[in-house]
Short mmCIF file of C-alpha atoms in Angstrom, two decimals:
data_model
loop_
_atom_site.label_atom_id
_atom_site.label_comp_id
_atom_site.label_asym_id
_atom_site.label_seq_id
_atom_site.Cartn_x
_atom_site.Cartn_y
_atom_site.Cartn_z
CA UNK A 1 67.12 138.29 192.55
CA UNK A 2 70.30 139.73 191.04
CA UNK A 3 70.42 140.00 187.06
CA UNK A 4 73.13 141.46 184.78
CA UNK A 5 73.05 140.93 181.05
CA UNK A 6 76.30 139.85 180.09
CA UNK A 7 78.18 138.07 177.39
CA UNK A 8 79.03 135.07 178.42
CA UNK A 9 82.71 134.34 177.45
CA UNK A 10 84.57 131.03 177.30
CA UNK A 11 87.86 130.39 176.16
CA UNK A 12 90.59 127.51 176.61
CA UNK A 13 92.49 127.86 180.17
CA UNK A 14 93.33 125.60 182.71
CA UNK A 15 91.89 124.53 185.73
CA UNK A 16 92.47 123.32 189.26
CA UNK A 17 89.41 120.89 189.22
CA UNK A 18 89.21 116.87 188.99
CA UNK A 19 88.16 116.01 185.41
CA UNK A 20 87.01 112.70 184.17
CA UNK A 21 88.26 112.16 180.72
CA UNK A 22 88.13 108.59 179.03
CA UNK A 23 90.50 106.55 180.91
CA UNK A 24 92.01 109.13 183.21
CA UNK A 25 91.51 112.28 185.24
CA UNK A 26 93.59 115.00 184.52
CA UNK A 27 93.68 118.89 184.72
CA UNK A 28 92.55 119.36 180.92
CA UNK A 29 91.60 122.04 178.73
CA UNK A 30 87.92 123.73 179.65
CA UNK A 31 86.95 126.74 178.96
CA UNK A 32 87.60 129.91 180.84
CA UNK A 33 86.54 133.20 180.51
CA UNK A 34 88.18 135.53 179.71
CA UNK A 35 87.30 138.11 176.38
CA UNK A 36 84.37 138.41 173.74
CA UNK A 37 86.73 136.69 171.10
CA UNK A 38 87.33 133.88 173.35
CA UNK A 39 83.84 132.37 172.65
CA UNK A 40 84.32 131.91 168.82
CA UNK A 41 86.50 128.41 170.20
CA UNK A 42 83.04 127.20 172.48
CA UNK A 43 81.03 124.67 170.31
CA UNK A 44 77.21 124.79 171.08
CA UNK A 45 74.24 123.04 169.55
CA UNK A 46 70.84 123.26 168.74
CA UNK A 47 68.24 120.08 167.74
CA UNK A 48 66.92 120.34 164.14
CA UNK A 49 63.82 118.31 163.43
CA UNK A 50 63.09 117.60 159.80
CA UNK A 51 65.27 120.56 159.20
CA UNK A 52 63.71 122.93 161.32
CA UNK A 53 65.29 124.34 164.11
CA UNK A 54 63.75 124.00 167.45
CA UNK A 55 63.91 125.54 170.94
CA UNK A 56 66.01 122.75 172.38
CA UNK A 57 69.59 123.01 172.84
CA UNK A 58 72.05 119.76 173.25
CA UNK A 59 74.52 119.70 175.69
CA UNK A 60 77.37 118.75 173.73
CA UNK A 61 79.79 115.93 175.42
CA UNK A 62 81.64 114.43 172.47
CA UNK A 63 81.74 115.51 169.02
CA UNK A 64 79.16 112.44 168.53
CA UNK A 65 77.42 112.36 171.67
CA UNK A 66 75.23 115.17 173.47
CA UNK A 67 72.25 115.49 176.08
CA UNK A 68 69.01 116.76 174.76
CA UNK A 69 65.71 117.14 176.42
CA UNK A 70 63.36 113.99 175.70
CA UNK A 71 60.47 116.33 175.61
CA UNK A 72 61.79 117.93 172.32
CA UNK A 73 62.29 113.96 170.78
CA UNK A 74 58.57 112.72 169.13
CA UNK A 75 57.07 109.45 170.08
CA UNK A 76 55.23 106.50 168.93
CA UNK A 77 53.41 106.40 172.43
CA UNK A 78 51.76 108.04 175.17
CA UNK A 79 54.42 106.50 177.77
CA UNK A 80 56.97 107.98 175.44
CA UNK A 81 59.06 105.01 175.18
CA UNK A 82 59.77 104.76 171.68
CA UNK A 83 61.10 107.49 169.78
CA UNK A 84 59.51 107.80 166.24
CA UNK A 85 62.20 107.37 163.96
CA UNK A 86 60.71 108.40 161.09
CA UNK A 87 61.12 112.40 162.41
CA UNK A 88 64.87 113.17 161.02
CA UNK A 89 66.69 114.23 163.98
CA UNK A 90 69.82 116.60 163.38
CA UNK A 91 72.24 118.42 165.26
CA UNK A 92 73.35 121.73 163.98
CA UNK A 93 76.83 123.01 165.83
CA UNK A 94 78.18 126.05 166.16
CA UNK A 95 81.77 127.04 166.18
CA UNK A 96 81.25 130.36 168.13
CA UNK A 97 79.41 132.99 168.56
CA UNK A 98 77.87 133.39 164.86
CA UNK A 99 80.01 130.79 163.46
CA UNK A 100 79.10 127.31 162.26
CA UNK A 101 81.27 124.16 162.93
CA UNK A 102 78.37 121.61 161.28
CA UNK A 103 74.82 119.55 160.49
CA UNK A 104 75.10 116.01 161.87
CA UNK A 105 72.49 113.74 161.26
CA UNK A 106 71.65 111.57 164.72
CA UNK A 107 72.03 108.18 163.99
CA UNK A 108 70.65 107.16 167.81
CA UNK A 109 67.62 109.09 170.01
CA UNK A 110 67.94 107.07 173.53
CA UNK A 111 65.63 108.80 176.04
CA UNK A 112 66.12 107.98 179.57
CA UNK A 113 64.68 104.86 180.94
CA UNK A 114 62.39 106.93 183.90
CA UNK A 115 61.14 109.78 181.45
CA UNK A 116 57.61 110.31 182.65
CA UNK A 117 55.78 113.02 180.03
CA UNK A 118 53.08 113.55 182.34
CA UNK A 119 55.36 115.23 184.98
CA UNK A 120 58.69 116.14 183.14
CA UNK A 121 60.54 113.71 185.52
CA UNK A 122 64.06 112.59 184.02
CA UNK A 123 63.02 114.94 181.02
CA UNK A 124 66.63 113.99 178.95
CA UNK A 125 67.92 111.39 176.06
CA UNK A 126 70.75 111.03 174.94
CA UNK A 127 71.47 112.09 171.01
CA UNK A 128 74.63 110.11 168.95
CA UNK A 129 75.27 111.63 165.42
CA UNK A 130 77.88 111.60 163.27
CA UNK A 131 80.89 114.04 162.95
CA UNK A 132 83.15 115.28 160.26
CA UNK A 133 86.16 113.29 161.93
CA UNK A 134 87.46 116.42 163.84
CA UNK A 135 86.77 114.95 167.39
CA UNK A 136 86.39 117.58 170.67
CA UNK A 137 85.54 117.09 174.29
CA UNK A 138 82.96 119.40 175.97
CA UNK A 139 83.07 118.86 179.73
CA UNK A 140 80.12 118.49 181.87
CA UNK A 141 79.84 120.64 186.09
CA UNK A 142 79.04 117.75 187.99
CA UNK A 143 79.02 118.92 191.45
CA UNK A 144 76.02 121.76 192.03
CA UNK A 145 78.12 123.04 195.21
CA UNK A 146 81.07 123.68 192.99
CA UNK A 147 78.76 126.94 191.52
CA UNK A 148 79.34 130.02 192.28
CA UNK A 149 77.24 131.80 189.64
CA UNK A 150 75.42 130.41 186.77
CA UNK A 151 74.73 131.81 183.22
CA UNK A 152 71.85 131.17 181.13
CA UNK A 153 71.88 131.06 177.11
CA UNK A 154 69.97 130.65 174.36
CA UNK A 155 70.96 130.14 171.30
CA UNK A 156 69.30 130.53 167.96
CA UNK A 157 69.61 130.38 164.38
CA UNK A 158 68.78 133.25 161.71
CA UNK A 159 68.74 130.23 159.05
CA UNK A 160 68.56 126.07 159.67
CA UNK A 161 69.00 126.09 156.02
CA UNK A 162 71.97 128.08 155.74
CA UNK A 163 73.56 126.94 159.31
CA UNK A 164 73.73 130.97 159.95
CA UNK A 165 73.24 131.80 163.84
CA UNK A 166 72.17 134.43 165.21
CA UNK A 167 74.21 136.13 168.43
CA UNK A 168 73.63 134.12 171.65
CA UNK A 169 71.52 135.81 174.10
CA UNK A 170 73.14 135.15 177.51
CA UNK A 171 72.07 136.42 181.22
CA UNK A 172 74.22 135.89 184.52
CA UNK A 173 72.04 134.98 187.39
CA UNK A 174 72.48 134.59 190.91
CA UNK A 175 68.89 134.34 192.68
CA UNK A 176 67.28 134.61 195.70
CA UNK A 177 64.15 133.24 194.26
CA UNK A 178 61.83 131.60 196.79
CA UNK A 179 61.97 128.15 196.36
CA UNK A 180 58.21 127.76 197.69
CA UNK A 181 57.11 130.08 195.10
CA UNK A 182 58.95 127.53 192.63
CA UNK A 183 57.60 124.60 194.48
CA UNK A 184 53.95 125.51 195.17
CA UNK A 185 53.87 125.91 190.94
CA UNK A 186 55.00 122.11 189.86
CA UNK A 187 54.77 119.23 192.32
CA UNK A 188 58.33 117.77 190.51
CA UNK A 189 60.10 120.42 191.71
CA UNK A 190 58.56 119.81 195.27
CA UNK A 191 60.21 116.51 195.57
CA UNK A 192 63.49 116.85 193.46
CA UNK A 193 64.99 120.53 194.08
CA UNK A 194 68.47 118.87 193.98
CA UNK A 195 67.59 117.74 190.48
CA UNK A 196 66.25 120.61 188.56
CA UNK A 197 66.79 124.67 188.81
CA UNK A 198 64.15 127.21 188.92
CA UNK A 199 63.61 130.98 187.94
CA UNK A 200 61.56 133.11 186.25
CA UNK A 201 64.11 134.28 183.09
CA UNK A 202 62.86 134.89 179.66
CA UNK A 203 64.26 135.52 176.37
CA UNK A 204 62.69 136.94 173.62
CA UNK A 205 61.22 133.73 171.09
CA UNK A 206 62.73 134.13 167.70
CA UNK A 207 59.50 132.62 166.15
CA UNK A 208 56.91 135.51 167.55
CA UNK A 209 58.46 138.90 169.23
CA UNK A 210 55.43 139.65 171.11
CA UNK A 211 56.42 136.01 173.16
CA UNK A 212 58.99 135.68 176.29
CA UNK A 213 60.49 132.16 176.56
CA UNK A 214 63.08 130.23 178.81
CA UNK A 215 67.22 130.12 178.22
CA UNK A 216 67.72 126.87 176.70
CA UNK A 217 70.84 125.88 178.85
CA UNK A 218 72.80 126.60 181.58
CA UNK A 219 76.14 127.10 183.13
CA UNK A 220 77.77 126.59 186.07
CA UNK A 221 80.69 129.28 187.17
CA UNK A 222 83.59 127.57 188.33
CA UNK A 223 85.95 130.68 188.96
CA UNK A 224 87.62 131.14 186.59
CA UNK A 225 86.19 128.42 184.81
CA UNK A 226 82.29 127.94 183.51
CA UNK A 227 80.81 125.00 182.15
CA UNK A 228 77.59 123.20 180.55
CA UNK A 229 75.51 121.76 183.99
CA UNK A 230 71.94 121.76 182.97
CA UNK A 231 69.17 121.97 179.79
CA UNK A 232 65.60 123.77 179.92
CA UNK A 233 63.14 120.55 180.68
CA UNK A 234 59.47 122.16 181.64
CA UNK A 235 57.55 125.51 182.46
CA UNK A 236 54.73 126.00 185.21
CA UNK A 237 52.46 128.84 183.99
CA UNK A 238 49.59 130.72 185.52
CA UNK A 239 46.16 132.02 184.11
CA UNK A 240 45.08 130.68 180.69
CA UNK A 241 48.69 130.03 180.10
CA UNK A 242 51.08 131.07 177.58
CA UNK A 243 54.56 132.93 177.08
CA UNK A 244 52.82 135.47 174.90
CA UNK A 245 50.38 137.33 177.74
CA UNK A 246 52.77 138.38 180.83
CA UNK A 247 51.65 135.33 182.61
CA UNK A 248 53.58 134.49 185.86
CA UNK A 249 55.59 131.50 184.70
CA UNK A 250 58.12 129.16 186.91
CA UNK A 251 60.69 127.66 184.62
CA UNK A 252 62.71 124.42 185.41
CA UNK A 253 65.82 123.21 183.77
CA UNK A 254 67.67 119.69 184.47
CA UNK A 255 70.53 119.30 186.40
CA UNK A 256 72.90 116.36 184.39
CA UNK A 257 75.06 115.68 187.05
CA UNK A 258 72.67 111.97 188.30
CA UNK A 259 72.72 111.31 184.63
CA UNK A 260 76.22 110.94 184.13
CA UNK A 261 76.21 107.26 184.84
CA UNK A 262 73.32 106.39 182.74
CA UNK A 263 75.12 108.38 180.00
CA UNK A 264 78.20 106.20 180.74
CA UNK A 265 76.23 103.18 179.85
CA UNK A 266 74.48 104.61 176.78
CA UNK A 267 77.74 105.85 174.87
CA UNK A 268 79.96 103.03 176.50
CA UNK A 269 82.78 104.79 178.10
CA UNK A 270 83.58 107.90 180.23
CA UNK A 271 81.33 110.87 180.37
CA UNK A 272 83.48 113.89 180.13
CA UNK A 273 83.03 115.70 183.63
CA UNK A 274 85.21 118.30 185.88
CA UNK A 275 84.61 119.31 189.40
CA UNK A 276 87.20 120.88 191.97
CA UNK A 277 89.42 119.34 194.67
CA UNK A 278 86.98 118.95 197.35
CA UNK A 279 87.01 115.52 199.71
CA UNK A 280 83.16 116.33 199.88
CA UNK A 281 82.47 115.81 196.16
CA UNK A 282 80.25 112.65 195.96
CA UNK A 283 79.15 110.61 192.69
CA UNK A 284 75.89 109.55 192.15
CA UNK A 285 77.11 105.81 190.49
CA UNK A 286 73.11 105.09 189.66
CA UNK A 287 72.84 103.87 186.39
CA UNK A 288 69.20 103.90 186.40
CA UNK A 289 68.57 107.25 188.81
CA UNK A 290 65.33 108.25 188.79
CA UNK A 291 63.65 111.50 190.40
CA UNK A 292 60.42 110.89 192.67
CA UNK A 293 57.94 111.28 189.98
CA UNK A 294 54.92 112.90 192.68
CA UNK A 295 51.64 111.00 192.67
CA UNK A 296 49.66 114.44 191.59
CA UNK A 297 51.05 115.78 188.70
CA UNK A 298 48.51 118.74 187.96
CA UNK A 299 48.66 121.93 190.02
CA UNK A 300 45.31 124.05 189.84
CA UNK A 301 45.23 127.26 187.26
CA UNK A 302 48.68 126.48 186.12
CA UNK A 303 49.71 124.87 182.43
CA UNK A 304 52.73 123.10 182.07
CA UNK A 305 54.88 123.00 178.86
CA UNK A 306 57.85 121.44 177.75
CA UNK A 307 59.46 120.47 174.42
CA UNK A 308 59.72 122.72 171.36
CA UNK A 309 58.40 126.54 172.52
CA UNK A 310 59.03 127.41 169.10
CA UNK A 311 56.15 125.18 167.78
CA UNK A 312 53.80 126.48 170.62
CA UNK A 313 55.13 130.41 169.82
CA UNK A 314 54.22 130.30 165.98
CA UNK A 315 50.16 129.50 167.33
CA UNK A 316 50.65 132.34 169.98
CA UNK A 317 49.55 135.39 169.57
#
């Protein structure tokens, strides 16, 4: 495993890479990195419920439409098939590293068909909220091969009330993890390891200092180009499991690139998404693609949590 705290930085700059914009491909504006400064023009977002902030970050696609973890929505149910509406759902977005672009209220909370709770399978829903009419485009990695590094980030804010945010904190990551290791802790990852990406990274919680907890999103490195490709969905942890007692913990985020289509048929037109020049690329067209949800779920002496980490951090100690 090879870390380096860095600051991730993402400006406008042009790529060589097929992107799918509504209607066309082209060669449009993404984000490239290049300086410190460059990141006050990259819009992120975190989910507010009933004006607090939570853990879970949406991956923004439109300036009305993002991905969200469905473990973070609340539900009516124990299949988790209908979303309680009666939680107020907002997105708070930032405008840079500190800055703040907005508080949309969603207006629609679709989680994906195949979400299974007990195993974290197809843990994402889509979020649709409104916008202050100043529409944007944030483009999706689609291709996994395409990566040549990824970055991990977190973002957080010192006030939900005040829409003030705190500095991101950001990791680059290339790993040489053992995939058994990642494996032998949750039975999802055993059957879908083209679907989800594992490692052991933590962050210190904002809610309770003396607890470690996952990045919230990741990026895939397009040189010289990096992107939004996947969102924290689940965590295996050993012992008597928490992120508060140096427990050995697995974490899992979701790769978006199968869920394009389904988002495609949720939002009604194009999912914004770039990948390079390569006759090898291949689209998963599934509408309705589904991960192998594994017949046993449980793993012996290991917890599994998902959702808001905030909520579990402020009963931690």
């Amino acid at each position: 495993m090879r870390l380096g705290n860095s600051l991730l930085t993402l400006a406008a700059g042009l790529s060589t890479v097929f992107a799918s914009s509504p209607g066309e491909l082209s060669a449009p504006t993404l984000f490239r990195r290049n300086g410190t400064e460059d990141l006050q023009a990259f819009k992120g977002a975190v989910l507010l419920k009933n004006g607090e902030q939570t853990s879970c970050e949406v991956a923004l696609m439109y300036s009305t439409f993002g991905f969200v973890s469905a473990a973070c929505l609340d539900f009516t149910d124990d299949t988790a098939k209908t979303v309680n509406m009666s939680t107020s759902y907002e997105v708070m977005i930032s405008g840079g590293l500190t800055s703040s672009y907005g508080r949309f209220r969603a207006s629609r909370v679709t989680p994906n068909p195949n979400y299974d709770p007990a195993s974290y399978a197809n843990n994402i829903a889509i979020l649709q909220f409104d916008s202050n009419g100043d529409d944007f485009v944030n483009y999706i990695a689609s291709w996994r091969a395409d990566w040549a590094n990824m970055y991990f980030v977190r973002r957080s804010l010192s006030s939900a009330a005040g829409g003030a945010w705190n500095q991101p904190a950001l990791t680059t990551y290339n790993s040489n993890l053992d995939m058994a290791d990642c494996a032998k802790a949750n039975t999802l990852f055993m059957y879908n390891q083209n679907d989800l990406i594992c490692n052991q990274l933590t962050t210190t919680s904002i809610m309770n200092a003396t607890c470690s907890i996952p990045y919230a999103s990741m990026y895939g490195v397009i040189d010289p180009n990096a992107a939004i490709a996947a969102i924290y969905s689940h965590s295996a942890v050993y012992g008597q499991g928490n992120f508060c007692n140096g427990n050995k913990i697995y974490n899992y985020y979701i790769v978006m690139q199968n869920y394009v289509h389904w988002a495609m048929s949720v939002i009604g037109k194009k999912a914004p998404v770039f990948h390079t020049r390569i006759a090898e690329y291949t689209e998963n067209m599934d509408a309705n693609y589904s991960m192998t949800i594994p017949g046993n779920k449980n793993v012996e002496s290991v917890l599994v949590y998902g959702g808001d980490l905030y909520h579990l951090n402020t009963t931690m100690t």
